[in-house]
mmCIF file of C-alpha atoms and ligand atoms in Angstrom:
data_model
loop_
_atom_site.group_PDB
_atom_site.id
_atom_site.type_symbol
_atom_site.label_atom_id
_atom_site.label_comp_id
_atom_site.label_asym_id
_atom_site.label_seq_id
_atom_site.Cartn_x
_atom_site.Cartn_y
_atom_site.Cartn_z
ATOM 1 C CA MET A 1 -19.956 -16.237 15.450
ATOM 2 C CA ALA A 2 -17.794 -13.137 15.750
ATOM 3 C CA ALA A 3 -14.802 -15.455 16.249
ATOM 4 C CA MET A 4 -14.963 -16.168 12.533
ATOM 5 C CA LYS A 5 -13.882 -12.564 11.958
ATOM 6 C CA SER A 6 -10.703 -12.974 14.028
ATOM 7 C CA PRO A 7 -8.519 -14.228 11.125
ATOM 8 C CA PHE A 8 -9.628 -11.178 9.098
ATOM 9 C CA LEU A 9 -8.701 -8.899 11.980
ATOM 10 C CA LEU A 10 -5.223 -10.454 12.135
ATOM 11 C CA ARG A 11 -4.831 -9.940 8.418
ATOM 12 C CA ARG A 12 -5.974 -6.307 8.553
ATOM 13 C CA LEU A 13 -3.556 -5.629 11.425
ATOM 14 C CA ARG A 14 -0.666 -7.042 9.409
ATOM 15 C CA GLU A 15 -1.721 -5.021 6.359
ATOM 16 C CA ALA A 16 -1.631 -1.935 8.585
ATOM 17 C CA GLY A 17 2.001 -2.763 9.371
ATOM 18 C CA TYR A 18 1.694 -4.282 12.838
ATOM 19 C CA LEU A 19 3.580 -7.354 14.064
ATOM 20 C CA VAL A 20 1.013 -9.762 15.433
ATOM 21 C CA ARG A 21 0.872 -12.970 17.425
ATOM 22 C CA ALA A 22 -2.368 -14.898 17.802
ATOM 23 C CA ALA A 23 -3.655 -16.546 20.947
ATOM 24 C CA ALA A 24 -6.909 -18.488 21.092
ATOM 25 C CA SER A 25 -8.998 -20.066 23.812
ATOM 26 C CA ASP A 26 -10.389 -23.585 23.343
ATOM 27 C CA ARG A 27 -13.872 -22.080 22.970
ATOM 28 C CA ALA A 28 -12.714 -19.786 20.166
ATOM 29 C CA LEU A 29 -11.292 -22.793 18.327
ATOM 30 C CA ALA A 30 -14.769 -24.303 18.244
ATOM 31 C CA PHE A 31 -15.808 -21.386 15.975
ATOM 32 C CA THR A 32 -12.672 -20.625 13.999
ATOM 33 C CA THR A 33 -9.709 -22.887 13.258
ATOM 34 C CA GLU A 34 -6.148 -22.791 14.482
ATOM 35 C CA THR A 35 -5.001 -23.099 10.868
ATOM 36 C CA ALA A 36 -6.959 -20.019 9.767
ATOM 37 C CA LEU A 37 -5.552 -18.011 12.687
ATOM 38 C CA ALA A 38 -1.988 -19.251 12.089
ATOM 39 C CA VAL A 39 -2.106 -18.397 8.375
ATOM 40 C CA ALA A 40 -3.589 -14.952 9.059
ATOM 41 C CA ALA A 41 -1.067 -14.220 11.833
ATOM 42 C CA GLY A 42 1.862 -15.656 9.883
ATOM 43 C CA GLY A 43 2.958 -17.798 12.835
ATOM 44 C CA ALA A 44 1.958 -20.389 15.419
ATOM 45 C CA VAL A 45 -1.090 -19.766 17.588
ATOM 46 C CA ALA A 46 -0.704 -19.661 21.359
ATOM 47 C CA THR A 47 -3.359 -22.010 22.772
ATOM 48 C CA ASP A 48 -4.265 -23.283 26.214
ATOM 49 C CA ALA A 49 -3.028 -26.731 25.144
ATOM 50 C CA ARG A 50 0.424 -25.299 24.279
ATOM 51 C CA TRP A 51 0.485 -23.282 27.465
ATOM 52 C CA PHE A 52 -0.112 -26.392 29.603
ATOM 53 C CA ALA A 53 2.226 -28.553 27.521
ATOM 54 C CA ALA A 54 5.133 -26.133 27.784
ATOM 55 C CA ALA A 55 5.987 -26.944 31.389
ATOM 56 C CA GLY A 56 8.359 -24.309 32.725
ATOM 57 C CA ASP A 57 7.838 -22.039 29.707
ATOM 58 C CA ALA A 58 5.825 -19.056 30.863
ATOM 59 C CA LEU A 59 3.955 -18.285 27.640
ATOM 60 C CA HIS A 60 1.639 -15.800 29.386
ATOM 61 C CA ILE A 61 4.627 -13.810 30.689
ATOM 62 C CA ASP A 62 6.282 -13.867 27.280
ATOM 63 C CA LEU A 63 3.103 -12.608 25.540
ATOM 64 C CA ALA A 64 2.461 -9.891 28.142
ATOM 65 C CA ARG A 65 6.010 -8.541 27.761
ATOM 66 C CA TRP A 66 6.149 -8.852 23.987
ATOM 67 C CA ALA A 67 2.932 -7.022 23.056
ATOM 68 C CA ASP A 68 2.346 -3.269 23.112
ATOM 69 C CA LEU A 69 -1.363 -4.009 22.964
ATOM 70 C CA LEU A 70 -3.468 -7.051 23.741
ATOM 71 C CA VAL A 71 -6.630 -7.094 21.600
ATOM 72 C CA ILE A 72 -9.357 -9.456 22.761
ATOM 73 C CA ALA A 73 -11.712 -9.960 19.825
ATOM 74 C CA PRO A 74 -14.275 -11.288 20.283
ATOM 75 C CA ALA A 75 -14.639 -10.840 24.037
ATOM 76 C CA THR A 76 -17.427 -12.764 25.772
ATOM 77 C CA ALA A 77 -19.331 -11.847 28.937
ATOM 78 C CA ALA A 78 -17.515 -14.717 30.650
ATOM 79 C CA GLY A 79 -14.125 -13.410 29.472
ATOM 80 C CA LEU A 80 -14.865 -9.952 30.876
ATOM 81 C CA ALA A 81 -16.020 -11.516 34.160
ATOM 82 C CA ARG A 82 -12.884 -13.648 34.500
ATOM 83 C CA ALA A 83 -10.616 -10.690 33.763
ATOM 84 C CA ALA A 84 -12.481 -8.359 36.132
ATOM 85 C CA SER A 85 -12.157 -10.848 38.960
ATOM 86 C CA GLY A 86 -8.489 -11.531 38.326
ATOM 87 C CA LEU A 87 -8.947 -15.172 37.411
ATOM 88 C CA ALA A 88 -5.941 -16.399 35.486
ATOM 89 C CA GLU A 89 -7.077 -19.872 34.607
ATOM 90 C CA ASP A 90 -6.700 -19.630 30.832
ATOM 91 C CA LEU A 91 -3.880 -18.256 28.695
ATOM 92 C CA ILE A 92 -5.600 -14.993 27.740
ATOM 93 C CA THR A 93 -6.687 -13.883 31.204
ATOM 94 C CA ALA A 94 -3.328 -15.051 32.584
ATOM 95 C CA THR A 95 -1.618 -12.780 30.021
ATOM 96 C CA ILE A 96 -3.710 -9.840 31.239
ATOM 97 C CA LEU A 97 -2.789 -10.540 34.835
ATOM 98 C CA ALA A 98 0.865 -10.974 33.895
ATOM 99 C CA GLY A 99 0.986 -7.245 33.168
ATOM 100 C CA ALA A 100 -0.132 -6.731 29.541
ATOM 101 C CA ARG A 101 0.766 -3.088 28.804
ATOM 102 C CA LYS A 102 -2.604 -2.131 27.351
ATOM 103 C CA VAL A 103 -5.776 -4.143 26.741
ATOM 104 C CA LEU A 104 -8.433 -3.443 24.099
ATOM 105 C CA TRP A 105 -11.670 -5.440 24.330
ATOM 106 C CA ALA A 106 -14.017 -5.964 21.367
ATOM 107 C CA PRO A 107 -17.089 -7.508 23.030
ATOM 108 C CA ALA A 108 -19.640 -9.659 21.208
ATOM 109 C CA MET A 109 -22.605 -11.041 23.091
ATOM 110 C CA ASN A 110 -26.359 -11.024 23.380
ATOM 111 C CA PRO A 111 -27.624 -7.483 24.186
ATOM 112 C CA GLU A 112 -29.262 -8.691 27.408
ATOM 113 C CA MET A 113 -25.910 -10.024 28.581
ATOM 114 C CA TRP A 114 -24.160 -6.783 27.657
ATOM 115 C CA HIS A 115 -26.715 -4.735 29.605
ATOM 116 C CA HIS A 116 -26.761 -7.064 32.630
ATOM 117 C CA PRO A 117 -25.561 -5.354 35.842
ATOM 118 C CA ALA A 118 -22.868 -8.022 36.236
ATOM 119 C CA THR A 119 -21.357 -7.190 32.830
ATOM 120 C CA ARG A 120 -21.777 -3.438 33.417
ATOM 121 C CA ALA A 121 -19.871 -3.745 36.719
ATOM 122 C CA ASN A 122 -17.121 -5.825 35.078
ATOM 123 C CA VAL A 123 -16.710 -3.314 32.248
ATOM 124 C CA GLU A 124 -16.506 -0.463 34.773
ATOM 125 C CA THR A 125 -13.825 -2.310 36.751
ATOM 126 C CA LEU A 126 -11.765 -2.975 33.630
ATOM 127 C CA LYS A 127 -12.099 0.659 32.522
ATOM 128 C CA GLU A 128 -10.908 1.815 35.925
ATOM 129 C CA TRP A 129 -7.799 -0.293 35.377
ATOM 130 C CA GLY A 130 -7.202 1.535 32.099
ATOM 131 C CA HIS A 131 -8.574 -1.103 29.729
ATOM 132 C CA ALA A 132 -10.137 0.194 26.505
ATOM 133 C CA PHE A 133 -13.221 -0.933 24.579
ATOM 134 C CA VAL A 134 -14.359 -0.873 20.982
ATOM 135 C CA GLY A 135 -18.047 -1.650 20.458
ATOM 136 C CA PRO A 136 -20.192 -3.631 20.769
ATOM 137 C CA GLU A 137 -22.245 -2.153 17.972
ATOM 138 C CA HIS A 138 -25.898 -2.173 17.173
ATOM 139 C CA GLY A 139 -26.965 -4.850 14.705
ATOM 140 C CA ALA A 140 -28.532 -8.222 14.047
ATOM 141 C CA MET A 141 -27.422 -10.971 16.389
ATOM 142 C CA ALA A 142 -26.526 -14.517 15.271
ATOM 143 C CA ALA A 143 -27.288 -15.355 11.654
ATOM 144 C CA ALA A 144 -30.961 -15.916 10.813
ATOM 145 C CA SER A 145 -32.066 -14.492 14.157
ATOM 146 C CA GLU A 146 -34.617 -11.702 14.178
ATOM 147 C CA GLU A 147 -33.075 -10.279 17.305
ATOM 148 C CA SER A 148 -31.075 -7.086 17.073
ATOM 149 C CA GLY A 149 -29.478 -4.795 19.609
ATOM 150 C CA LEU A 150 -26.194 -3.673 21.107
ATOM 151 C CA GLY A 151 -24.009 -6.754 20.996
ATOM 152 C CA ARG A 152 -22.330 -7.150 17.611
ATOM 153 C CA MET A 153 -18.564 -7.116 17.516
ATOM 154 C CA SER A 154 -17.127 -4.105 15.678
ATOM 155 C CA GLU A 155 -15.848 -4.845 12.187
ATOM 156 C CA PRO A 156 -12.129 -5.681 11.851
ATOM 157 C CA GLU A 157 -11.498 -2.333 10.083
ATOM 158 C CA THR A 158 -12.967 -0.422 13.030
ATOM 159 C CA ILE A 159 -10.929 -2.474 15.511
ATOM 160 C CA VAL A 160 -7.758 -1.653 13.539
ATOM 161 C CA GLU A 161 -8.637 2.069 13.756
ATOM 162 C CA HIS A 162 -8.898 1.751 17.544
ATOM 163 C CA VAL A 163 -5.606 -0.147 17.695
ATOM 164 C CA ARG A 164 -3.973 2.699 15.820
ATOM 165 C CA TYR A 165 -5.533 5.218 18.203
ATOM 166 C CA HIS A 166 -4.182 3.389 21.261
ATOM 167 C CA LEU A 167 -0.693 3.017 19.802
ATOM 168 C CA THR A 168 -0.311 6.629 18.653
ATOM 169 C CA THR A 169 1.696 9.152 20.692
ATOM 170 C CA LYS A 170 -0.648 11.878 21.915
ATOM 171 C CA ASP A 171 1.462 14.850 20.827
ATOM 172 C CA LEU A 172 -1.637 17.003 20.131
ATOM 173 C CA GLU A 173 -3.241 16.379 23.527
ATOM 174 C CA GLY A 174 -4.938 19.517 24.832
ATOM 175 C CA ARG A 175 -5.206 21.089 21.349
ATOM 176 C CA SER A 176 -8.516 21.711 19.642
ATOM 177 C CA PHE A 177 -8.898 21.499 15.884
ATOM 178 C CA ILE A 178 -11.602 22.476 13.437
ATOM 179 C CA VAL A 179 -11.340 20.588 10.143
ATOM 180 C CA SER A 180 -13.607 21.145 7.154
ATOM 181 C CA ALA A 181 -14.095 18.527 4.452
ATOM 182 C CA GLY A 182 -16.053 17.660 1.342
ATOM 183 C CA PRO A 183 -17.818 19.840 -1.191
ATOM 184 C CA THR A 184 -20.630 22.312 -0.642
ATOM 185 C CA ARG A 185 -23.912 22.365 -2.552
ATOM 186 C CA GLU A 186 -25.292 25.674 -3.716
ATOM 187 C CA TYR A 187 -28.953 25.194 -4.597
ATOM 188 C CA PHE A 188 -30.720 27.200 -7.298
ATOM 189 C CA ASP A 189 -33.975 25.340 -6.713
ATOM 190 C CA PRO A 190 -34.990 22.726 -4.114
ATOM 191 C CA VAL A 191 -33.566 19.790 -6.089
ATOM 192 C CA ARG A 192 -30.686 21.262 -8.133
ATOM 193 C CA PHE A 193 -27.348 22.577 -7.068
ATOM 194 C CA ILE A 194 -23.835 23.594 -8.128
ATOM 195 C CA SER A 195 -21.083 21.502 -6.568
ATOM 196 C CA ASN A 196 -17.778 19.700 -7.255
ATOM 197 C CA PRO A 197 -16.524 16.090 -7.023
ATOM 198 C CA SER A 198 -14.719 16.443 -3.662
ATOM 199 C CA SER A 199 -14.989 13.124 -1.754
ATOM 200 C CA GLY A 200 -14.052 14.508 1.664
ATOM 201 C CA LYS A 201 -11.309 11.867 2.084
ATOM 202 C CA MET A 202 -8.478 14.365 2.643
ATOM 203 C CA GLY A 203 -10.318 16.297 5.365
ATOM 204 C CA TYR A 204 -11.551 13.132 7.100
ATOM 205 C CA ALA A 205 -7.984 11.771 7.095
ATOM 206 C CA ILE A 206 -6.778 14.977 8.800
ATOM 207 C CA ALA A 207 -9.581 14.858 11.373
ATOM 208 C CA GLU A 208 -8.895 11.179 12.167
ATOM 209 C CA ALA A 209 -5.135 11.657 12.382
ATOM 210 C CA ALA A 210 -5.609 14.630 14.752
ATOM 211 C CA ARG A 211 -7.974 12.539 16.899
ATOM 212 C CA ASP A 212 -5.437 9.693 17.073
ATOM 213 C CA ARG A 213 -2.771 12.185 18.184
ATOM 214 C CA GLY A 214 -4.968 13.293 21.080
ATOM 215 C CA ALA A 215 -6.562 16.485 19.725
ATOM 216 C CA GLN A 216 -10.186 17.404 20.286
ATOM 217 C CA VAL A 217 -11.660 17.608 16.798
ATOM 218 C CA LEU A 218 -14.701 19.253 15.253
ATOM 219 C CA LEU A 219 -15.283 18.077 11.674
ATOM 220 C CA VAL A 220 -17.516 20.335 9.604
ATOM 221 C CA SER A 221 -18.414 18.251 6.607
ATOM 222 C CA GLY A 222 -20.199 18.962 3.374
ATOM 223 C CA PRO A 223 -22.183 16.082 1.817
ATOM 224 C CA THR A 224 -20.010 12.952 1.540
ATOM 225 C CA THR A 225 -20.616 9.207 1.451
ATOM 226 C CA LEU A 226 -18.120 8.692 4.299
ATOM 227 C CA PRO A 227 -19.444 7.560 7.702
ATOM 228 C CA ASP A 228 -19.037 9.855 10.726
ATOM 229 C CA PRO A 229 -15.669 9.003 12.292
ATOM 230 C CA TRP A 230 -15.805 7.912 15.963
ATOM 231 C CA GLY A 231 -14.363 10.153 18.647
ATOM 232 C CA ILE A 232 -14.945 13.281 16.577
ATOM 233 C CA GLU A 233 -17.792 15.795 16.783
ATOM 234 C CA VAL A 234 -19.270 15.952 13.292
ATOM 235 C CA VAL A 235 -21.449 18.787 11.990
ATOM 236 C CA ARG A 236 -22.981 18.102 8.583
ATOM 237 C CA VAL A 237 -23.741 21.078 6.354
ATOM 238 C CA GLU A 238 -24.663 21.604 2.729
ATOM 239 C CA ARG A 239 -24.154 25.204 1.700
ATOM 240 C CA ALA A 240 -21.060 27.418 2.049
ATOM 241 C CA GLU A 241 -23.088 29.808 4.202
ATOM 242 C CA GLU A 242 -23.923 26.980 6.640
ATOM 243 C CA MET A 243 -20.271 25.967 6.756
ATOM 244 C CA TYR A 244 -19.329 29.592 7.404
ATOM 245 C CA ALA A 245 -21.770 29.781 10.341
ATOM 246 C CA ALA A 246 -20.661 26.436 11.866
ATOM 247 C CA ILE A 247 -16.968 27.319 11.711
ATOM 248 C CA THR A 248 -16.953 30.999 12.647
ATOM 249 C CA GLU A 249 -19.130 30.287 15.695
ATOM 250 C CA ARG A 250 -16.444 27.993 17.159
ATOM 251 C CA PHE A 251 -13.286 29.596 15.793
ATOM 252 C CA SER A 252 -12.277 31.637 18.843
ATOM 253 C CA ARG A 253 -11.893 28.472 20.957
ATOM 254 C CA ALA A 254 -9.842 26.513 18.373
ATOM 255 C CA ASN A 255 -6.059 26.239 18.350
ATOM 256 C CA ALA A 256 -5.933 25.301 14.671
ATOM 257 C CA VAL A 257 -8.205 25.201 11.642
ATOM 258 C CA VAL A 258 -7.586 23.148 8.528
ATOM 259 C CA MET A 259 -9.892 24.093 5.660
ATOM 260 C CA ALA A 260 -9.756 21.010 3.451
ATOM 261 C CA ALA A 261 -13.300 21.532 2.154
ATOM 262 C CA ALA A 262 -13.777 22.349 -1.509
ATOM 263 C CA VAL A 263 -16.064 25.275 -0.757
ATOM 264 C CA ALA A 264 -17.957 26.522 -3.811
ATOM 265 C CA ASP A 265 -16.792 29.983 -4.807
ATOM 266 C CA TRP A 266 -20.189 31.011 -6.144
ATOM 267 C CA GLN A 267 -23.772 30.512 -5.136
ATOM 268 C CA PRO A 268 -26.969 31.287 -7.045
ATOM 269 C CA ALA A 269 -28.194 34.792 -6.237
ATOM 270 C CA HIS A 270 -31.681 33.340 -5.682
ATOM 271 C CA THR A 271 -32.955 29.896 -4.736
ATOM 272 C CA ALA A 272 -36.370 29.178 -6.238
ATOM 273 C CA SER A 273 -38.833 27.751 -3.730
ATOM 274 C CA GLU A 274 -40.278 25.356 -6.352
ATOM 275 C CA LYS A 275 -38.532 23.184 -8.925
ATOM 276 C CA THR A 276 -37.871 25.261 -12.050
ATOM 277 C CA PRO A 277 -39.915 23.794 -14.954
ATOM 278 C CA LYS A 278 -38.078 22.647 -18.079
ATOM 279 C CA LYS A 279 -38.190 25.268 -20.837
ATOM 280 C CA LYS A 280 -36.837 25.462 -24.357
ATOM 281 C CA GLY A 281 -33.825 27.710 -24.935
ATOM 282 C CA VAL A 282 -31.087 29.086 -22.726
ATOM 283 C CA ASN A 283 -31.644 29.445 -19.000
ATOM 284 C CA MET A 284 -29.458 31.763 -16.925
ATOM 285 C CA VAL A 285 -28.500 31.333 -13.291
ATOM 286 C CA GLU A 286 -27.105 34.462 -11.728
ATOM 287 C CA LEU A 287 -24.175 33.681 -9.421
ATOM 288 C CA VAL A 288 -22.810 35.708 -6.523
ATOM 289 C CA PRO A 289 -19.715 34.937 -4.419
ATOM 290 C CA THR A 290 -20.020 32.713 -1.339
ATOM 291 C CA PRO A 291 -18.557 34.058 1.902
ATOM 292 C CA ASP A 292 -14.826 33.247 1.957
ATOM 293 C CA ILE A 293 -14.597 31.346 5.238
ATOM 294 C CA LEU A 294 -10.839 31.117 5.341
ATOM 295 C CA ALA A 295 -10.337 34.802 4.539
ATOM 296 C CA GLU A 296 -12.670 35.672 7.416
ATOM 297 C CA LEU A 297 -10.763 33.363 9.782
ATOM 298 C CA GLY A 298 -7.493 34.934 8.633
ATOM 299 C CA HIS A 299 -8.939 38.305 9.527
ATOM 300 C CA ARG A 300 -10.002 37.141 13.011
ATOM 301 C CA LYS A 301 -6.906 35.033 13.746
ATOM 302 C CA LYS A 302 -5.336 35.586 17.171
ATOM 303 C CA PRO A 303 -1.550 35.304 17.747
ATOM 304 C CA GLY A 304 -1.537 31.691 19.022
ATOM 305 C CA GLN A 305 -3.807 30.238 16.318
ATOM 306 C CA VAL A 306 -2.710 28.298 13.242
ATOM 307 C CA LEU A 307 -4.618 28.413 9.966
ATOM 308 C CA ALA A 308 -4.117 25.985 7.098
ATOM 309 C CA GLY A 309 -5.832 25.919 3.718
ATOM 310 C CA PHE A 310 -5.815 23.953 0.506
ATOM 311 C CA ALA A 311 -5.472 25.232 -3.012
ATOM 312 C CA MET A 312 -6.347 23.478 -6.221
ATOM 313 C CA GLU A 313 -5.178 25.090 -9.427
ATOM 314 C CA THR A 314 -4.939 23.884 -12.976
ATOM 315 C CA ARG A 315 -2.157 26.392 -13.760
ATOM 316 C CA GLU A 316 0.234 28.837 -12.057
ATOM 317 C CA GLY A 317 -0.341 26.772 -8.915
ATOM 318 C CA ARG A 318 2.547 27.975 -6.801
ATOM 319 C CA GLU A 319 2.061 31.673 -7.540
ATOM 320 C CA ARG A 320 -1.663 31.507 -6.895
ATOM 321 C CA ALA A 321 -1.298 29.404 -3.745
ATOM 322 C CA ARG A 322 1.301 31.838 -2.356
ATOM 323 C CA ALA A 323 -1.021 34.770 -3.130
ATOM 324 C CA LYS A 324 -3.884 32.991 -1.303
ATOM 325 C CA LEU A 325 -1.696 32.239 1.678
ATOM 326 C CA GLU A 326 -0.844 35.929 1.980
ATOM 327 C CA ARG A 327 -4.296 37.313 1.247
ATOM 328 C CA LYS A 328 -6.033 34.945 3.701
ATOM 329 C CA ASN A 329 -3.332 35.339 6.402
ATOM 330 C CA LEU A 330 -2.553 31.589 6.527
ATOM 331 C CA ASP A 331 0.350 29.765 8.143
ATOM 332 C CA LEU A 332 0.435 27.077 5.512
ATOM 333 C CA ILE A 333 -1.336 26.037 2.339
ATOM 334 C CA ALA A 334 -1.346 22.624 0.654
ATOM 335 C CA LEU A 335 -1.323 22.871 -3.121
ATOM 336 C CA ASN A 336 -3.141 20.098 -5.014
ATOM 337 C CA PHE A 337 -2.555 19.323 -8.658
ATOM 338 C CA PRO A 338 -5.919 18.107 -10.020
ATOM 339 C CA THR A 339 -4.363 17.201 -13.360
ATOM 340 C CA ARG A 340 -1.926 14.728 -11.748
ATOM 341 C CA SER A 341 -3.342 11.210 -11.660
ATOM 342 C CA ASP A 342 -2.156 10.655 -8.072
ATOM 343 C CA SER A 343 -3.901 13.643 -6.547
ATOM 344 C CA ALA A 344 -7.240 13.361 -8.272
ATOM 345 C CA PHE A 345 -10.629 13.862 -6.622
ATOM 346 C CA GLY A 346 -11.752 10.760 -4.719
ATOM 347 C CA SER A 347 -8.327 9.068 -4.687
ATOM 348 C CA ASP A 348 -6.853 7.506 -1.526
ATOM 349 C CA TYR A 349 -3.541 9.120 -2.430
ATOM 350 C CA ASN A 350 -2.362 12.651 -2.778
ATOM 351 C CA ASN A 351 0.739 14.483 -3.898
ATOM 352 C CA VAL A 352 0.905 18.056 -2.647
ATOM 353 C CA GLU A 353 3.281 20.937 -2.165
ATOM 354 C CA LEU A 354 3.181 22.622 1.232
ATOM 355 C CA LEU A 355 3.838 26.364 1.149
ATOM 356 C CA PHE A 356 4.580 28.176 4.401
ATOM 357 C CA ALA A 357 4.211 31.789 5.502
ATOM 358 C CA ASN A 358 8.010 31.944 6.023
ATOM 359 C CA GLY A 359 8.579 31.180 2.343
ATOM 360 C CA HIS A 360 9.532 27.537 2.832
ATOM 361 C CA VAL A 361 8.157 24.990 0.302
ATOM 362 C CA GLU A 362 7.998 21.226 0.783
ATOM 363 C CA ALA A 363 6.857 18.625 -1.757
ATOM 364 C CA THR A 364 5.385 15.499 -0.147
ATOM 365 C CA GLY A 365 5.613 13.206 -3.184
ATOM 366 C CA ARG A 366 2.924 10.557 -3.643
ATOM 367 C CA LEU A 367 1.587 9.447 -0.259
ATOM 368 C CA SER A 368 -1.646 8.064 1.153
ATOM 369 C CA LYS A 369 -4.015 10.836 2.217
ATOM 370 C CA ARG A 370 -3.462 9.669 5.794
ATOM 371 C CA ALA A 371 0.298 10.139 5.416
ATOM 372 C CA VAL A 372 -0.225 13.610 3.881
ATOM 373 C CA ALA A 373 -2.492 14.374 6.866
ATOM 374 C CA GLU A 374 0.227 13.308 9.321
ATOM 375 C CA ARG A 375 2.768 15.513 7.521
ATOM 376 C CA ILE A 376 0.458 18.537 7.715
ATOM 377 C CA LEU A 377 -0.196 17.850 11.418
ATOM 378 C CA ASP A 378 3.563 17.566 12.112
ATOM 379 C CA HIS A 379 3.914 21.110 10.783
ATOM 380 C CA ILE A 380 0.872 22.437 12.636
ATOM 381 C CA HIS A 381 2.208 20.890 15.849
ATOM 382 C CA GLU A 382 5.514 22.666 15.319
ATOM 383 C CA LEU A 383 3.836 25.979 14.421
ATOM 384 C CA LEU A 384 1.597 25.827 17.501
ATOM 385 C CA SER A 385 4.600 25.170 19.746
ATOM 386 C CA GLU A 386 6.564 28.038 18.162
ATOM 387 C CA LYS A 387 3.653 30.438 18.575
ATOM 388 C CA GLU A 388 3.140 29.365 22.156
ATOM 389 C CA ALA A 389 6.830 29.868 22.943
ATOM 390 C CA GLY A 390 6.636 33.326 21.312
ATOM 391 C CA LEU A 391 3.584 34.261 23.365
ATOM 392 C CA ASN A 392 5.234 33.063 26.587
ATOM 393 C CA ALA A 393 8.341 35.113 25.814
ATOM 394 C CA GLU A 394 6.126 38.188 25.198
ATOM 395 C CA GLN A 395 4.375 37.637 28.505
ATOM 396 C CA GLY A 396 7.720 37.245 30.263
ATOM 397 C CA LYS A 397 8.790 40.667 28.932
ATOM 398 C CA THR A 398 5.653 42.502 30.018
ATOM 399 C CA SER A 399 5.339 40.936 33.505
HETATM 400 O O1 C5P B 1 -9.689 30.899 -2.920
HETATM 401 P P1 C5P B 1 -9.778 29.433 -3.014
HETATM 402 O O2 C5P B 1 -11.183 28.908 -3.036
HETATM 403 O O3 C5P B 1 -8.990 28.804 -4.110
HETATM 404 O O4 C5P B 1 -9.070 28.937 -1.672
HETATM 405 C C1 C5P B 1 -9.057 27.627 -1.275
HETATM 406 C C2 C5P B 1 -9.043 27.547 0.226
HETATM 407 O O5 C5P B 1 -9.976 28.472 0.787
HETATM 408 C C3 C5P B 1 -9.472 26.178 0.732
HETATM 409 O O6 C5P B 1 -8.789 25.911 1.920
HETATM 410 C C4 C5P B 1 -10.969 26.384 0.953
HETATM 411 O O7 C5P B 1 -11.449 25.481 1.939
HETATM 412 C C5 C5P B 1 -11.059 27.808 1.416
HETATM 413 N N1 C5P B 1 -12.292 28.486 1.020
HETATM 414 C C6 C5P B 1 -13.128 29.036 1.987
HETATM 415 N N2 C5P B 1 -14.285 29.685 1.634
HETATM 416 C C7 C5P B 1 -14.612 29.825 0.331
HETATM 417 C C8 C5P B 1 -13.782 29.307 -0.661
HETATM 418 C C9 C5P B 1 -12.629 28.636 -0.277
HETATM 419 O O8 C5P B 1 -12.826 28.888 3.169
HETATM 420 N N3 C5P B 1 -15.709 30.466 0.023
#
């Protein structure tokens, strides 16, 4: 049944900007149609029938050389077995054997079949050859079945994320990042809190982009509705004090920290242990400052580390952001304009100004949050390399 999702995967890949060609086995065409695949791919589908018909035309060689990545979605237990034993009797396995540069499998099968020692051994063999896997995921099996388990093909969106990961240059390999995201909640009784509308999207985009570029990432997230991203260690917190503890504990081992979280600046001086009853008249909540995480990190920062923050101001943005950058000992700060429609809370887009410790300012213009994330990471990459070169030169002088 997962084969019915293949046209959607092709469409999502094209939306993400990739050039695609579709190939389908005869079995797959019993579940989805050649027309649906051709429309979604925007071109003819390579089938076993075409492969056999084109005498002298080596379609498998052409596909293997053309593609940067061969995505097999859905992949069956039989497909994995054929590939792991080097059988090249159908177009897809022949393409693998013909030297496909990179292969990503998205398996879909009954959980028993996935767990069977034969499948386990085949997956191990393919991994040893450098093949990659996405899923299977936990979920209900074929429609109307009560059975559930590990065997569902990952959703097209997730497969696209893995494609992006495999096609991204790993320029941050060996670097470790801490990224904070989302709001914090400062409780004044067990069920009421002070917070802000931060969605967490900007911080998650930075964490995911850093992961795709090969960094090891710790995401410290306030409450958000976003799912935990794969390949990233996620620590969920609520209050600023919890975020402070989670980040400071790991800071000394990080190469870079990006504080994208909208940390509350104040917290109630006291948190009642019971819900405060409703009363007539004015009620006062006494507020005290939260620990300033970024200022503390700025204080502890070692010569090779890079620190980035965000600033959101409704007026005098540049002056205030520059003052924050200096006071908190940051390398760069991204200034948000909450009154601009394209950088509002919860949006998928942002439009920021990047201010640097060396006085440089760069406006990004309106970009997706992912593109803003990439821009920030380009700068952090450069700053880390500069600092490293500086440290090496220092060492050279003293030794
Ligand atoms: O001082 P202000 O809150 O405007 O600074 C914003 C930057 O400082 C953001 O990067 C935010 O994550 C960080 N911050 C912090 N701890 C706080 C408040 C803000 O790390 N208590």
